[in-house]
Amino acid sequence: MLTLSVRDDEAELTLELLAYPLSPAAQTDLIGLLRTEWTRTDYDWLEAMHGDYGEALAITSVLARRQGEPVSTATIHFARRHPEVAVLGGVLTHRDHRDRGLGGRVIEVALAQAKTAGCKVCLLGTARKPHNVYMHHGFAWQNGSVMRRSFSAADFEQEYFAAGQPAEIRPANWGDLPGLTLLVTQPLATVCLDYPRG
């Protein structure tokens, strides 16, 4: 765990980088904060926090604490092998601490983790709202409820999906999740082939 202390007008703010698997204390604090908004999601927090996906998928939560209490978080996911695409999720600020820029701070720290790892683009899923906090952090609407932020000026998707690249058929692993997310959010006409097994 890496801890950064930041002074703000109200109280000392601490930002912690929590790389998965998480300690039981970190799990308790993070789940407690997440449950202030969400009691059920399609994502199993405990499996991820215990490191079940860790062999292939790097997951880090940024946890902001004000006076020791968890108040805001964001989680970044990217493949350990070939980290090119990141997925941002679990972004939440406790309702009693909103409109103070905390969400923006944890988002930027999470994005910096992805960029440092070598990611070229970051995706996230969110509700379509006209004044979306993510737009203030370089995200734009990609497709449906998915937003995209590029870390480079180049058109990453053209290179990523270019014809003639080496390809293989193998069992999927959790490290494939960010790239698969990029694929299914492309505004393209795509074809999926089902190869017979023999």
Short mmCIF file of C-alpha atoms in Angstrom, two decimals:
data_model
loop_
_atom_site.label_atom_id
_atom_site.label_comp_id
_atom_site.label_asym_id
_atom_site.label_seq_id
_atom_site.Cartn_x
_atom_site.Cartn_y
_atom_site.Cartn_z
CA MET A 1 0.00 0.00 0.00
CA LEU A 2 1.29 3.44 -0.97
CA THR A 3 -0.07 6.42 0.98
CA LEU A 4 -0.04 10.04 -0.20
CA SER A 5 -1.00 12.82 2.21
CA VAL A 6 -2.57 15.96 0.79
CA ARG A 7 -3.60 19.07 2.71
CA ASP A 8 -6.94 20.63 1.86
CA ASP A 9 -9.04 23.39 3.42
CA GLU A 10 -11.05 21.17 5.76
CA ALA A 11 -8.77 18.41 6.96
CA GLU A 12 -5.88 16.26 5.94
CA LEU A 13 -6.79 14.03 3.05
CA THR A 14 -4.95 10.74 2.61
CA LEU A 15 -4.91 8.87 -0.70
CA GLU A 16 -4.02 5.17 -0.52
CA LEU A 17 -3.13 2.95 -3.47
CA LEU A 18 -4.48 -0.50 -2.65
CA ALA A 19 -3.13 -3.18 -5.00
CA TYR A 20 -5.18 -6.39 -4.98
CA PRO A 21 -5.25 -8.77 -3.14
CA LEU A 22 -6.31 -6.54 -0.25
CA SER A 23 -5.76 -7.01 3.46
CA PRO A 24 -8.88 -7.79 5.52
CA ALA A 25 -8.82 -4.25 6.99
CA ALA A 26 -8.63 -2.65 3.53
CA GLN A 27 -11.46 -4.92 2.31
CA THR A 28 -13.66 -3.85 5.22
CA ASP A 29 -13.04 -0.14 4.60
CA LEU A 30 -13.52 -0.33 0.84
CA ILE A 31 -16.64 -2.52 0.95
CA GLY A 32 -18.10 -0.30 3.67
CA LEU A 33 -17.71 2.73 1.40
CA LEU A 34 -19.00 0.94 -1.73
CA ARG A 35 -22.09 -0.29 0.14
CA THR A 36 -23.13 3.29 0.91
CA GLU A 37 -24.28 3.40 -2.75
CA TRP A 38 -24.39 -0.16 -4.04
CA THR A 39 -25.54 -3.29 -2.25
CA ARG A 40 -25.58 -5.49 -5.35
CA THR A 41 -23.57 -5.30 -8.55
CA ASP A 42 -22.56 -7.71 -11.30
CA TYR A 43 -19.01 -7.63 -9.96
CA ASP A 44 -17.95 -9.87 -7.08
CA TRP A 45 -15.95 -7.56 -4.82
CA LEU A 46 -14.67 -10.31 -2.53
CA GLU A 47 -13.29 -12.51 -5.31
CA ALA A 48 -11.39 -9.57 -6.76
CA MET A 49 -10.23 -8.30 -3.37
CA HIS A 50 -8.93 -11.75 -2.46
CA GLY A 51 -6.83 -11.71 -5.64
CA ASP A 52 -8.75 -14.35 -7.61
CA TYR A 53 -8.15 -12.49 -10.90
CA GLY A 54 -4.71 -11.22 -9.97
CA GLU A 55 -2.61 -13.58 -12.05
CA ALA A 56 -3.77 -11.95 -15.29
CA LEU A 57 -5.47 -8.70 -14.23
CA ALA A 58 -3.85 -5.88 -12.26
CA ILE A 59 -6.42 -4.17 -10.03
CA THR A 60 -5.71 -1.14 -7.85
CA SER A 61 -8.18 0.89 -5.82
CA VAL A 62 -7.46 4.47 -4.85
CA LEU A 63 -9.01 5.12 -1.45
CA ALA A 64 -9.32 8.68 -0.13
CA ARG A 65 -9.64 9.12 3.62
CA ARG A 66 -10.58 12.30 5.42
CA GLN A 67 -9.61 12.22 9.10
CA GLY A 68 -9.08 8.46 8.73
CA GLU A 69 -12.56 7.71 7.35
CA PRO A 70 -12.99 6.32 3.80
CA VAL A 71 -14.74 9.00 1.72
CA SER A 72 -13.98 8.38 -1.97
CA THR A 73 -12.65 5.63 -4.23
CA ALA A 74 -11.93 4.63 -7.83
CA THR A 75 -10.60 1.31 -9.11
CA ILE A 76 -8.47 0.75 -12.22
CA HIS A 77 -8.10 -2.61 -14.02
CA PHE A 78 -5.65 -3.58 -16.79
CA ALA A 79 -3.92 -6.69 -18.10
CA ARG A 80 -0.66 -7.63 -16.43
CA ARG A 81 0.64 -8.90 -19.78
CA HIS A 82 0.45 -6.19 -22.47
CA PRO A 83 -1.30 -3.46 -20.45
CA GLU A 84 -2.73 -1.35 -23.27
CA VAL A 85 -6.38 -0.92 -22.29
CA ALA A 86 -7.61 0.05 -18.82
CA VAL A 87 -11.10 -0.08 -17.34
CA LEU A 88 -12.07 2.40 -14.63
CA GLY A 89 -14.84 1.42 -12.24
CA GLY A 90 -16.12 1.58 -8.69
CA VAL A 91 -15.93 5.38 -8.66
CA LEU A 92 -17.77 6.67 -5.63
CA THR A 93 -17.71 9.55 -3.18
CA HIS A 94 -19.71 9.23 0.03
CA ARG A 95 -22.78 11.49 -0.20
CA ASP A 96 -21.64 13.54 2.83
CA HIS A 97 -18.36 14.46 1.07
CA ARG A 98 -19.49 15.26 -2.48
CA ASP A 99 -18.87 18.47 -4.44
CA ARG A 100 -15.38 18.90 -2.97
CA GLY A 101 -13.32 17.46 -5.82
CA LEU A 102 -12.57 14.15 -4.08
CA GLY A 103 -13.91 12.04 -6.94
CA GLY A 104 -11.70 13.91 -9.38
CA ARG A 105 -8.64 13.31 -7.24
CA VAL A 106 -9.14 9.54 -7.00
CA ILE A 107 -9.98 9.34 -10.73
CA GLU A 108 -6.76 11.14 -11.69
CA VAL A 109 -4.59 8.98 -9.40
CA ALA A 110 -6.20 5.81 -10.82
CA LEU A 111 -5.68 7.03 -14.40
CA ALA A 112 -2.03 7.81 -13.63
CA GLN A 113 -1.56 4.19 -12.54
CA ALA A 114 -2.88 2.96 -15.90
CA LYS A 115 -0.80 5.41 -17.92
CA THR A 116 2.37 4.54 -15.98
CA ALA A 117 1.72 0.83 -16.66
CA GLY A 118 1.66 1.56 -20.41
CA CYS A 119 -2.06 1.75 -21.11
CA LYS A 120 -3.00 3.82 -24.17
CA VAL A 121 -6.73 4.15 -23.51
CA CYS A 122 -9.16 3.85 -20.60
CA LEU A 123 -12.85 2.92 -20.74
CA LEU A 124 -15.66 3.16 -18.21
CA GLY A 125 -19.37 2.49 -18.14
CA THR A 126 -21.72 5.07 -16.68
CA ALA A 127 -25.19 6.58 -16.98
CA ARG A 128 -25.58 9.15 -19.74
CA LYS A 129 -25.93 12.51 -18.05
CA PRO A 130 -25.36 15.92 -19.63
CA HIS A 131 -22.98 17.13 -16.89
CA ASN A 132 -20.87 14.06 -16.28
CA VAL A 133 -17.88 14.28 -13.90
CA TYR A 134 -15.81 12.08 -16.22
CA MET A 135 -15.92 14.69 -19.00
CA HIS A 136 -13.84 16.96 -16.73
CA HIS A 137 -11.15 14.26 -16.75
CA GLY A 138 -10.75 13.80 -20.50
CA PHE A 139 -13.44 11.18 -21.14
CA ALA A 140 -15.81 11.36 -24.11
CA TRP A 141 -18.75 9.18 -25.09
CA GLN A 142 -17.63 6.13 -27.07
CA ASN A 143 -20.68 3.96 -27.62
CA GLY A 144 -23.89 3.61 -25.61
CA SER A 145 -23.07 4.11 -21.94
CA VAL A 146 -19.31 3.66 -22.39
CA MET A 147 -16.87 6.55 -22.14
CA ARG A 148 -13.29 6.62 -23.42
CA ARG A 149 -10.14 8.55 -22.55
CA SER A 150 -6.97 8.35 -24.61
CA PHE A 151 -3.53 8.71 -23.06
CA SER A 152 -1.93 9.37 -26.47
CA ALA A 153 -2.76 11.51 -29.50
CA ALA A 154 -2.72 8.56 -31.90
CA ASP A 155 -5.83 6.64 -32.92
CA PHE A 156 -5.07 3.65 -30.73
CA GLU A 157 -7.97 1.50 -31.93
CA GLN A 158 -6.80 1.56 -35.57
CA GLU A 159 -3.47 0.13 -34.50
CA TYR A 160 -4.94 -2.25 -31.91
CA PHE A 161 -7.40 -3.81 -34.37
CA ALA A 162 -5.23 -3.53 -37.52
CA ALA A 163 -5.33 -6.45 -39.94
CA GLY A 164 -2.35 -8.77 -40.21
CA GLN A 165 -1.46 -8.98 -36.54
CA PRO A 166 -0.50 -12.33 -35.04
CA ALA A 167 -3.54 -14.07 -33.59
CA GLU A 168 -4.14 -17.22 -31.62
CA ILE A 169 -7.05 -19.12 -30.17
CA ARG A 170 -6.60 -19.85 -26.49
CA PRO A 171 -8.69 -19.98 -23.33
CA ALA A 172 -9.66 -16.52 -22.15
CA ASN A 173 -8.41 -15.15 -18.84
CA TRP A 174 -9.30 -12.09 -16.75
CA GLY A 175 -6.45 -10.13 -18.32
CA ASP A 176 -8.45 -10.20 -21.57
CA LEU A 177 -11.32 -8.21 -20.01
CA PRO A 178 -10.06 -4.69 -20.87
CA GLY A 179 -9.30 -5.59 -24.51
CA LEU A 180 -12.62 -7.38 -24.89
CA THR A 181 -14.37 -4.32 -23.48
CA LEU A 182 -12.65 -2.20 -26.11
CA LEU A 183 -13.74 -4.62 -28.85
CA VAL A 184 -17.42 -4.75 -27.92
CA THR A 185 -17.67 -0.98 -27.56
CA GLN A 186 -16.33 -0.23 -31.03
CA PRO A 187 -18.91 1.51 -33.22
CA LEU A 188 -18.19 -0.96 -36.00
CA ALA A 189 -20.05 -3.70 -37.83
CA THR A 190 -18.34 -6.81 -36.47
CA VAL A 191 -18.60 -10.51 -37.15
CA CYS A 192 -17.91 -13.27 -34.62
CA LEU A 193 -16.99 -16.62 -36.04
CA ASP A 194 -17.64 -19.86 -34.20
CA TYR A 195 -14.85 -22.26 -35.06
CA PRO A 196 -15.84 -25.93 -34.91
CA ARG A 197 -13.90 -27.92 -32.37
CA GLY A 198 -12.31 -31.05 -33.63
#
